[in-house]
Amino acid sequence: MNLKQLEVFLWVAELKGFTKAAKRLYMSQPAVSFQIQSLEEFLGVKLFWRNEKNVILTEAGKLLFEQAKQIVAHFYKIKSVVNDLKELKTGSLTIGASTIPGEYILPKLIGDFRRQFPGIQINVRIAGSAQVEKWLLNREIDLGFCGTLISGKEIECLPFLTDHLVLIAPVDHPWEAGGEIKISDLVKEKFVLRESGSGTRKTFETSLARSNISKEQLSIVMEMGSTRAVITAVEAGLGVSVVSFLAARDPLLLGLIKEIRVHNLDLNRKLYVIRDQSWMSNFAAETFHSFIFTQENNLLFS
Amino acid sequence: MNLKQLEVFLWVAELKGFTKAAKRLYMSQPAVSFQIQSLEEFLGVKLFWRNEKNVILTEAGKLLFEQAKQIVAHFYKIKSVVNDLKELKTGSLTIGASTIPGEYILPKLIGDFRRQFPGIQINVRIAGSAQVEKWLLNREIDLGFCGTLISGKEIECLPFLTDHLVLIAPVDHPWEAGGEIKISDLVKEKFVLRESGSGTRKTFETSLARSNISKEQLSIVMEMGSTRAVITAVEAGLGVSVVSFLAARDPLLLGLIKEIRVHNLDLNRKLYVIRDQSWMSNFAAETFHSFIFTQENNLLFS
DNA sequence: CACCTAAATAAGGATATTTTATTTAATGCC
DNA sequence: GGCATTAAATAAAATATCCTTATTTAGGTG
């Protein structure tokens, strides 16, 4: 039994004639006879009562007619559902991100994307960069966003945005807001920082290393797993910190903390999109990936 | 797109490998590759992400997997539903019958049939013989039962039972219960009969004609469309009648009417099953037809 | 680097399906 | 009753499809 047999059957039943069905299907009448015969043979029942002048369904034919209509419709529905997927009318996309991209960059990006492709369901998971990488390897996410460069031939890792880290201090700190200090001044300070391994922390340590200051020289009074928590600690006067400007912007504008420039210290770091080589497997993921690098989103770069 | 492609696809997805699926399906691995490729080409999407060591479904593949399972199941369900029909586990049968067969013979016959084939839904319509024939020609019924011989090459008409008509009279009628009268005695009587055209009426008139008594010689005081109504009229003393023994039996046993034999008058008549040449179109009808002529049902003959 | 596994590819061959041509069977019309 | 007409079945050849064997490619492994 196959689809063609059912289609031919439906048209013969519909048009009440082998010849008519043949014309409608652009095939010859014997071909129609052949298809009906093989279907009848397969099912072991007569489907039509053939008289001269009219072709009518038997009981089994009537039963098959209903079923066949459903099946044929289902077949064509598959085609259209897959098309919807291709045209991003439907689909789903699971994104994993570390905190800075996840909390400060993705929300706008996803908002823009969803306006353009409202049928796509988007899920976001937020965790550390290492976890994002694991998710990707386990295929739990389609795309990952993180603050550290990932190597490994399984994973494609592209920078998509430069993030600026800033030195922040409590408002009552001796440093002057908007002023500039020397790198060596940092070693005298108490620091509240994100945990080791986080993108922010790594970037800061790497920058210091370029100025020949080792991470052991810093006095770290507290490590926290969330940038927002770090900022709150700085607000409370527990120490100074280096965090993404994106996270610090609002507290700075509200005067809850202050920013101090550091002479000759490059605190920029790149943020990366990662995906594994199976990216062809999800249309929405592929499209979102291109989306990041196009149009006004480029404004995010600096 | 056809069924084979979907089946191959399902097994590749299930067994996570082209070679494994090929073995399971008793076909070669290239044939499996070919089927998957043509399905992918038709849908315009990659269905599997092929790596060495593992074959995994893409988003479109996952979507198709669910749909394909349903479709394939539906295909096999058709086969089994048609089989049920062939094996009379399901199906329906519409019978048309004139009053005597419909009210006095079919009920038992249908009861026995239903005990053997409980899945068959049976509908019975009761009307005059002429109407039964019309129903049959219109294919409104699968089988007909009537008291008159039907001719016409469209219709097959077989006798299946001999029905005995009996002369009945009110209990207070001068004739002796169980006694015998001469045919000529009939013309002096008032008759309550079934309408012209009914099987019973025709049989009676034919029998009289054989004894050279024309129907005009009878004095008919009432014509009724129902045998039960005729009997009730006789009970009420409105006249005598000739009715099927099957209908008269109970009132006779209860002493509500009495039976009188008529010397040398053959009041037997045959009852017929009719079906049209499309009888192959309904398994239940075919089986019911054979059922009538088999086993203990033969006891009905005399 | 050879070896192994699994899928893709190529080419020839086996099946299936379709077409053309013809037959059958019933209908309608002189 | 004979003859044209219509519609489906059948036969045989042509074609398309699908499958198999053999081979290639690619990645992983000892």
Short mmCIF file of N, CA and C in Angstrom, two decimals, chain B residues 166-169 171 177-178 228 231 235 243-260:
data_model
loop_
_atom_site.label_atom_id
_atom_site.label_comp_id
_atom_site.label_asym_id
_atom_site.label_seq_id
_atom_site.Cartn_x
_atom_site.Cartn_y
_atom_site.Cartn_z
N VAL B 166 -53.46 -19.42 6.50
CA VAL B 166 -54.58 -20.15 7.11
C VAL B 166 -55.84 -19.28 7.06
N LEU B 167 -56.95 -19.98 6.97
CA LEU B 167 -58.24 -19.28 7.03
C LEU B 167 -58.61 -19.14 8.50
N ILE B 168 -58.87 -17.91 8.90
CA ILE B 168 -59.25 -17.70 10.30
C ILE B 168 -60.62 -17.04 10.37
N ALA B 169 -61.27 -17.27 11.49
CA ALA B 169 -62.62 -16.71 11.67
C ALA B 169 -62.79 -16.33 13.13
N VAL B 171 -64.23 -16.38 16.85
CA VAL B 171 -64.59 -17.58 17.62
C VAL B 171 -66.08 -17.89 17.57
N ALA B 177 -64.28 -24.85 14.61
CA ALA B 177 -62.84 -24.70 14.77
C ALA B 177 -62.14 -26.00 14.42
N GLY B 178 -61.17 -25.94 13.57
CA GLY B 178 -60.43 -27.13 13.16
C GLY B 178 -61.17 -27.95 12.13
N ARG B 228 -51.44 -7.81 11.59
CA ARG B 228 -51.89 -7.78 12.99
C ARG B 228 -53.24 -7.08 13.08
N ILE B 231 -55.98 -9.41 11.87
CA ILE B 231 -56.35 -10.40 12.89
C ILE B 231 -57.21 -9.76 13.97
N GLU B 235 -60.84 -10.95 15.15
CA GLU B 235 -61.17 -11.16 16.57
C GLU B 235 -62.45 -10.42 16.94
N VAL B 243 -54.61 -15.39 6.52
CA VAL B 243 -53.35 -14.74 6.92
C VAL B 243 -52.28 -15.80 7.11
N SER B 244 -51.08 -15.33 7.22
CA SER B 244 -49.96 -16.25 7.48
C SER B 244 -50.16 -16.92 8.83
N PHE B 245 -49.88 -18.22 8.87
CA PHE B 245 -49.97 -18.93 10.13
C PHE B 245 -49.05 -18.33 11.19
N LEU B 246 -47.93 -17.84 10.70
CA LEU B 246 -46.96 -17.25 11.63
C LEU B 246 -47.56 -16.11 12.44
N ALA B 247 -48.42 -15.32 11.77
CA ALA B 247 -49.04 -14.21 12.46
C ALA B 247 -50.23 -14.65 13.29
N ALA B 248 -50.87 -15.72 12.83
CA ALA B 248 -52.11 -16.16 13.50
C ALA B 248 -51.85 -17.06 14.71
N ARG B 249 -50.64 -17.60 14.77
CA ARG B 249 -50.38 -18.64 15.76
C ARG B 249 -50.75 -18.24 17.19
N ASP B 250 -50.24 -17.12 17.64
CA ASP B 250 -50.48 -16.74 19.02
C ASP B 250 -51.95 -16.47 19.31
N PRO B 251 -52.64 -15.68 18.47
CA PRO B 251 -54.08 -15.49 18.71
C PRO B 251 -54.85 -16.81 18.69
N LEU B 252 -54.41 -17.75 17.84
CA LEU B 252 -55.07 -19.06 17.80
C LEU B 252 -54.88 -19.80 19.11
N LEU B 253 -53.63 -19.81 19.58
CA LEU B 253 -53.34 -20.51 20.84
C LEU B 253 -54.11 -19.91 22.00
N LEU B 254 -54.31 -18.60 21.92
CA LEU B 254 -55.04 -17.93 23.00
C LEU B 254 -56.55 -18.04 22.83
N GLY B 255 -56.98 -18.67 21.72
CA GLY B 255 -58.40 -18.84 21.50
C GLY B 255 -59.13 -17.57 21.12
N LEU B 256 -58.40 -16.59 20.60
CA LEU B 256 -59.04 -15.33 20.23
C LEU B 256 -59.70 -15.43 18.86
N ILE B 257 -59.19 -16.35 18.04
CA ILE B 257 -59.76 -16.62 16.73
C ILE B 257 -59.70 -18.12 16.52
N LYS B 258 -60.34 -18.60 15.44
CA LYS B 258 -60.21 -20.02 15.18
C LYS B 258 -59.81 -20.28 13.74
N GLU B 259 -59.20 -21.44 13.52
CA GLU B 259 -58.69 -21.78 12.20
C GLU B 259 -59.60 -22.81 11.57
N ILE B 260 -59.85 -22.66 10.27
CA ILE B 260 -60.69 -23.62 9.56
C ILE B 260 -59.93 -24.07 8.32
#
